PDB file of C-alpha atoms and ligand atoms in Angstrom:
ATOM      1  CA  UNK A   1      96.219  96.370 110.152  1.00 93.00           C
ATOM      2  CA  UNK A   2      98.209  95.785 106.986  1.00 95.00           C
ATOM      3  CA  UNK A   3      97.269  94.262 104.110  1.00 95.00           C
ATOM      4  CA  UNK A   4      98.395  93.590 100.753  1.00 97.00           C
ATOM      5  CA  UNK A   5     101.432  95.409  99.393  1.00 97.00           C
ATOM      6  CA  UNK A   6     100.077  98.010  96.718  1.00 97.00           C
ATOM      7  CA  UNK A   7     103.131  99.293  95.498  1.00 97.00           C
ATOM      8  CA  UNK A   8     106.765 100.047  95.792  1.00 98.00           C
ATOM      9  CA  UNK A   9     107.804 103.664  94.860  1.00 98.00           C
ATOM     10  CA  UNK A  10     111.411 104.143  93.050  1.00 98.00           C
ATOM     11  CA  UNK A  11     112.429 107.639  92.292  1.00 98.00           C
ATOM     12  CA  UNK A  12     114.263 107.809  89.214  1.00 98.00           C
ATOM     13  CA  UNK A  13     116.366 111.072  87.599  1.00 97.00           C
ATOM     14  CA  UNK A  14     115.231 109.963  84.107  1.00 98.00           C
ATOM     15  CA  UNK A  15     112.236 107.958  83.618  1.00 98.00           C
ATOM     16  CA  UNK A  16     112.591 106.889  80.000  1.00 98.00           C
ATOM     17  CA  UNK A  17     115.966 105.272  81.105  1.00 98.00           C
ATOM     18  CA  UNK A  18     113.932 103.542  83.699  1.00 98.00           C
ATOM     19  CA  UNK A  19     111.416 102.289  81.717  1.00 98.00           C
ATOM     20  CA  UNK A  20     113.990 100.673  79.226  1.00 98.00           C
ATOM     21  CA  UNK A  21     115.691  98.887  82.273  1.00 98.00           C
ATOM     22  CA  UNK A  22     112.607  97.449  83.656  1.00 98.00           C
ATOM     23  CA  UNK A  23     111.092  96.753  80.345  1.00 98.00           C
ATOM     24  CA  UNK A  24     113.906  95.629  77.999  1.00 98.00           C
ATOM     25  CA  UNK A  25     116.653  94.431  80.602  1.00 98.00           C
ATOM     26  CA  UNK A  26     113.716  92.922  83.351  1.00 98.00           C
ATOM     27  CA  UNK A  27     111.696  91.985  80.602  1.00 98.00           C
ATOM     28  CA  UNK A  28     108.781  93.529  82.611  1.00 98.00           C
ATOM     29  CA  UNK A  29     105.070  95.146  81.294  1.00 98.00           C
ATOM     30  CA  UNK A  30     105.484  98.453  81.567  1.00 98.00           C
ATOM     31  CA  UNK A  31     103.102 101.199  80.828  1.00 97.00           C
ATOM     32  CA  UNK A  32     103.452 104.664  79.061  1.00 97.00           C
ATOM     33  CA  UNK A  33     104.606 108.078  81.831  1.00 97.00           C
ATOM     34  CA  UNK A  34     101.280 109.538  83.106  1.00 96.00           C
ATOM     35  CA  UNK A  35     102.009 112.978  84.472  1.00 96.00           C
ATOM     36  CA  UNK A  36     100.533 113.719  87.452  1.00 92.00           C
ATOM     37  CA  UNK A  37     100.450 117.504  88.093  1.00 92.00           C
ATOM     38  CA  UNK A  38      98.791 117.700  91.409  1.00 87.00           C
ATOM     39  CA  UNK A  39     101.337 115.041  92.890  1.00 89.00           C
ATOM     40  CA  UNK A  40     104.499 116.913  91.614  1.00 94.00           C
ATOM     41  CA  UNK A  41     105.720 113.413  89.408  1.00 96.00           C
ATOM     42  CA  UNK A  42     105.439 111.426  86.303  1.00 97.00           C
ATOM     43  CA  UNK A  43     104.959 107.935  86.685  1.00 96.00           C
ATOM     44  CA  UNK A  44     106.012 104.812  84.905  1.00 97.00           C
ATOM     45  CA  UNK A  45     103.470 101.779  86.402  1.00 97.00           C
ATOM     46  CA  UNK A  46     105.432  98.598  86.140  1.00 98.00           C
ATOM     47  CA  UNK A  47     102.976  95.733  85.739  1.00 97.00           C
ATOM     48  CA  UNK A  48     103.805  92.654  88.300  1.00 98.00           C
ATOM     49  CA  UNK A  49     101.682  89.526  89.397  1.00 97.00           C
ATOM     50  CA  UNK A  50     101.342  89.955  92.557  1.00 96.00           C
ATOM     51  CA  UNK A  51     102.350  94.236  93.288  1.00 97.00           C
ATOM     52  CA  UNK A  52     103.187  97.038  90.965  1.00 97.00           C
ATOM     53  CA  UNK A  53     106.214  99.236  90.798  1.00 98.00           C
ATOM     54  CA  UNK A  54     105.742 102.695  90.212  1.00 98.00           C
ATOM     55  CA  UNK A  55     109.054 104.946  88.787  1.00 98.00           C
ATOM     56  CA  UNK A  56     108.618 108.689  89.534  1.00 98.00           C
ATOM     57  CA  UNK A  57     110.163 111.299  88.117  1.00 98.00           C
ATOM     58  CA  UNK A  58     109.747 115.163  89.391  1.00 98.00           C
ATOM     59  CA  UNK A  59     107.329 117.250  87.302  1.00 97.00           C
ATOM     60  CA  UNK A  60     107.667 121.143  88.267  1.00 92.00           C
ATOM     61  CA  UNK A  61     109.139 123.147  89.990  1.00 88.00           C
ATOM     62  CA  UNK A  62     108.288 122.005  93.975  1.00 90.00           C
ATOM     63  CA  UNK A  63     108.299 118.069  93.217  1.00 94.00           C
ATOM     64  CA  UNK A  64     107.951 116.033  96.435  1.00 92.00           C
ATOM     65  CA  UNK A  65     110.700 113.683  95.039  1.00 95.00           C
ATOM     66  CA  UNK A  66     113.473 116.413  94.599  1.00 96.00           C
ATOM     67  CA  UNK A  67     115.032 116.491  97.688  1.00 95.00           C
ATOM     68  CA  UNK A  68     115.131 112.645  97.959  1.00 96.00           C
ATOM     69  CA  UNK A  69     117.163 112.773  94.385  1.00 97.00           C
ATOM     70  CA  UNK A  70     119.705 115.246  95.483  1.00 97.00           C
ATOM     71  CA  UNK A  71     120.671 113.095  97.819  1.00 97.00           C
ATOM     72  CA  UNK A  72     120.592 110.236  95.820  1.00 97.00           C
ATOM     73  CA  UNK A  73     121.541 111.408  92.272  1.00 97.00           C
ATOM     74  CA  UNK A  74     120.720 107.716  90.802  1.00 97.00           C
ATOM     75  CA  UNK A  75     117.701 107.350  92.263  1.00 98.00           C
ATOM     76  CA  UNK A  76     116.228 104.681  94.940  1.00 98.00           C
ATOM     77  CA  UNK A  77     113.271 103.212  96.682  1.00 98.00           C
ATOM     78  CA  UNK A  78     111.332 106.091  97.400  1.00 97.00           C
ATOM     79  CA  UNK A  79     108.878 104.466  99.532  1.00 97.00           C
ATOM     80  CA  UNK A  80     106.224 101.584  99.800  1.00 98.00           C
ATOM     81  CA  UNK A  81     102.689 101.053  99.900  1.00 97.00           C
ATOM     82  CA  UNK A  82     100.774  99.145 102.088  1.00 98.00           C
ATOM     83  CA  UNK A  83      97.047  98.795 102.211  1.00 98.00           C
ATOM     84  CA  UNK A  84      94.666  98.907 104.886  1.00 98.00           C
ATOM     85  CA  UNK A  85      91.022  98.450 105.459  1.00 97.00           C
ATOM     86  CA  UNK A  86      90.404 101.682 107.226  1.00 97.00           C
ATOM     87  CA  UNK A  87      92.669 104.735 106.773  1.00 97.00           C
ATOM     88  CA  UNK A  88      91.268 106.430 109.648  1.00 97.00           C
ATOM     89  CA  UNK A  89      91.021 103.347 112.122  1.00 97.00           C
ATOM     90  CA  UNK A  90      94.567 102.792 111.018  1.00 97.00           C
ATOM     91  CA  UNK A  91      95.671 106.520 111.416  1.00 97.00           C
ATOM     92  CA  UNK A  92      94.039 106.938 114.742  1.00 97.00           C
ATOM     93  CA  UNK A  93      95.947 103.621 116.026  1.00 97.00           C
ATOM     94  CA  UNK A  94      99.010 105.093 114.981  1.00 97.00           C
ATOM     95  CA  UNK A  95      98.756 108.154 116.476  1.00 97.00           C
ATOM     96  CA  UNK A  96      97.515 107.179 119.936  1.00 97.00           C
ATOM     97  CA  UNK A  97     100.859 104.823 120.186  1.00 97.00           C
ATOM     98  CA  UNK A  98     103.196 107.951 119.123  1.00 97.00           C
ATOM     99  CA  UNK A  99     103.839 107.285 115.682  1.00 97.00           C
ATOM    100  CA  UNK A 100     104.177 110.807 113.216  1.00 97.00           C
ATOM    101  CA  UNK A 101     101.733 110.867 110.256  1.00 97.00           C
ATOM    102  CA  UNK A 102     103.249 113.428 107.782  1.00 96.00           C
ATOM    103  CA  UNK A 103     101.745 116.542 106.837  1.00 94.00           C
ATOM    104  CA  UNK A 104      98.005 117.976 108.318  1.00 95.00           C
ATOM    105  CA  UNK A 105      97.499 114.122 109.491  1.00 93.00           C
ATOM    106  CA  UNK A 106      94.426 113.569 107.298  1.00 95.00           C
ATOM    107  CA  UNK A 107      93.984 111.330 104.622  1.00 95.00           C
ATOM    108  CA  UNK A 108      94.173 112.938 100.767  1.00 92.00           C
ATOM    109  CA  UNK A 109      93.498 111.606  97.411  1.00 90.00           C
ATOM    110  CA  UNK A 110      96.361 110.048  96.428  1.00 85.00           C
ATOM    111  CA  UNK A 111      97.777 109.156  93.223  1.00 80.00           C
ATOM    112  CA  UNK A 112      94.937 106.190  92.181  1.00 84.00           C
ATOM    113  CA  UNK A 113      92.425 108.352  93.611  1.00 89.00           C
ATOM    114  CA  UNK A 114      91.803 106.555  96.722  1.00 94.00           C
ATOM    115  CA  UNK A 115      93.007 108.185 100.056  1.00 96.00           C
ATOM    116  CA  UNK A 116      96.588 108.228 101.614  1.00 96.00           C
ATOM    117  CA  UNK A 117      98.776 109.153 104.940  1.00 96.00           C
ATOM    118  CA  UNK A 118     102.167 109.221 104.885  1.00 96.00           C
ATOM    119  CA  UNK A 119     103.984 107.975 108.047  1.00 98.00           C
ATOM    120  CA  UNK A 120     107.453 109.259 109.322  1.00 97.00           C
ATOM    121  CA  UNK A 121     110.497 107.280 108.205  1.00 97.00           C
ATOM    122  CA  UNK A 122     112.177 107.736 111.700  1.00 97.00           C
ATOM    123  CA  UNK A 123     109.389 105.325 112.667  1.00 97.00           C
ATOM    124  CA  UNK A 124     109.336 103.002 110.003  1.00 97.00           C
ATOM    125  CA  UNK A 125     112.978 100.817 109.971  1.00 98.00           C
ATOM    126  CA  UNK A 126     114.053 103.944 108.156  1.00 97.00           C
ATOM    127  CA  UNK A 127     111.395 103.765 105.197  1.00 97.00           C
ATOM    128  CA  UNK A 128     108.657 105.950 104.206  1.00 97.00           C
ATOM    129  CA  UNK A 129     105.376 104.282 104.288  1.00 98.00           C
ATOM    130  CA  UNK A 130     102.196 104.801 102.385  1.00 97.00           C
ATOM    131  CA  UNK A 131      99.345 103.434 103.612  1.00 98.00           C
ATOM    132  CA  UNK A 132      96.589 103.440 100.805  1.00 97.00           C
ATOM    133  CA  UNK A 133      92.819 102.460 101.683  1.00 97.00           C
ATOM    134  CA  UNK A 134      91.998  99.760  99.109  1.00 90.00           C
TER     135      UNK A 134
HETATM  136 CO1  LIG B   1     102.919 105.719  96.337  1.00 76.47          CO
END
């Protein structure tokens, strides 16, 4: 079901600070923050070979990424992104063996336009997954 790793998420309190660590201490390609108003963050895209990194940082006032900063003040993987082929083939496998898509359970736009379902950490190895169709 999976495929390629799209991304992995890292909340960050102050994006400009993590932009200078990936780009001047990592030596990394990093691109300018692109706000992203209907996703509640501002996002740093670091630039790898083979996956991207993406720093968030809330924007407004109901920011999916607050809570997860409050309870980690210096911020920390956030989540990761997996693709798949299908998002619905893929969601309606996961569902039928008991696993807890987040939210309504459909598939929205996510943050590169394409569609996205969150799945519970609880079932995950403790992580929140994205699954992104490619
Ligand atoms: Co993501």
């Amino acid at each position: 079901m999976l495929d390629r790793l799209n991304h992995v998420a890292i909340a960050v309190p102050d994006l400009q600070a993590g932009a200078r660590v990936y780009r001047d201490t990592l030596g990394a390609k990093v691109s300018e923050p692109q706000p992203e108003p209907d996703h509640g963050v501002t996002v740093v895209f670091v630039e790898l070979s083979n996956t991207k990194i993406e720093l968030l940082e809330p924007l407004g006032e109901n920011s999916p990424i607050q809570k997860f900063l409050d309870k980690n003040p210096s911020g920390g993987i956030h989540h990761i992104c997996y693709e798949v082929v299908d998002i619905y083939a893929a969601r309606n496998r996961l569902v039928s063996e008991g696993s807890r898509v987040l939210g309504d359970g459909e598939p929205k736009i996510g943050a590169h336009g394409k569609p996205v379902l969150f799945l519970h950490p609880k079932d995950f190895c403790g992580t929140l997954v994205e699954l992104e169709q490619a």
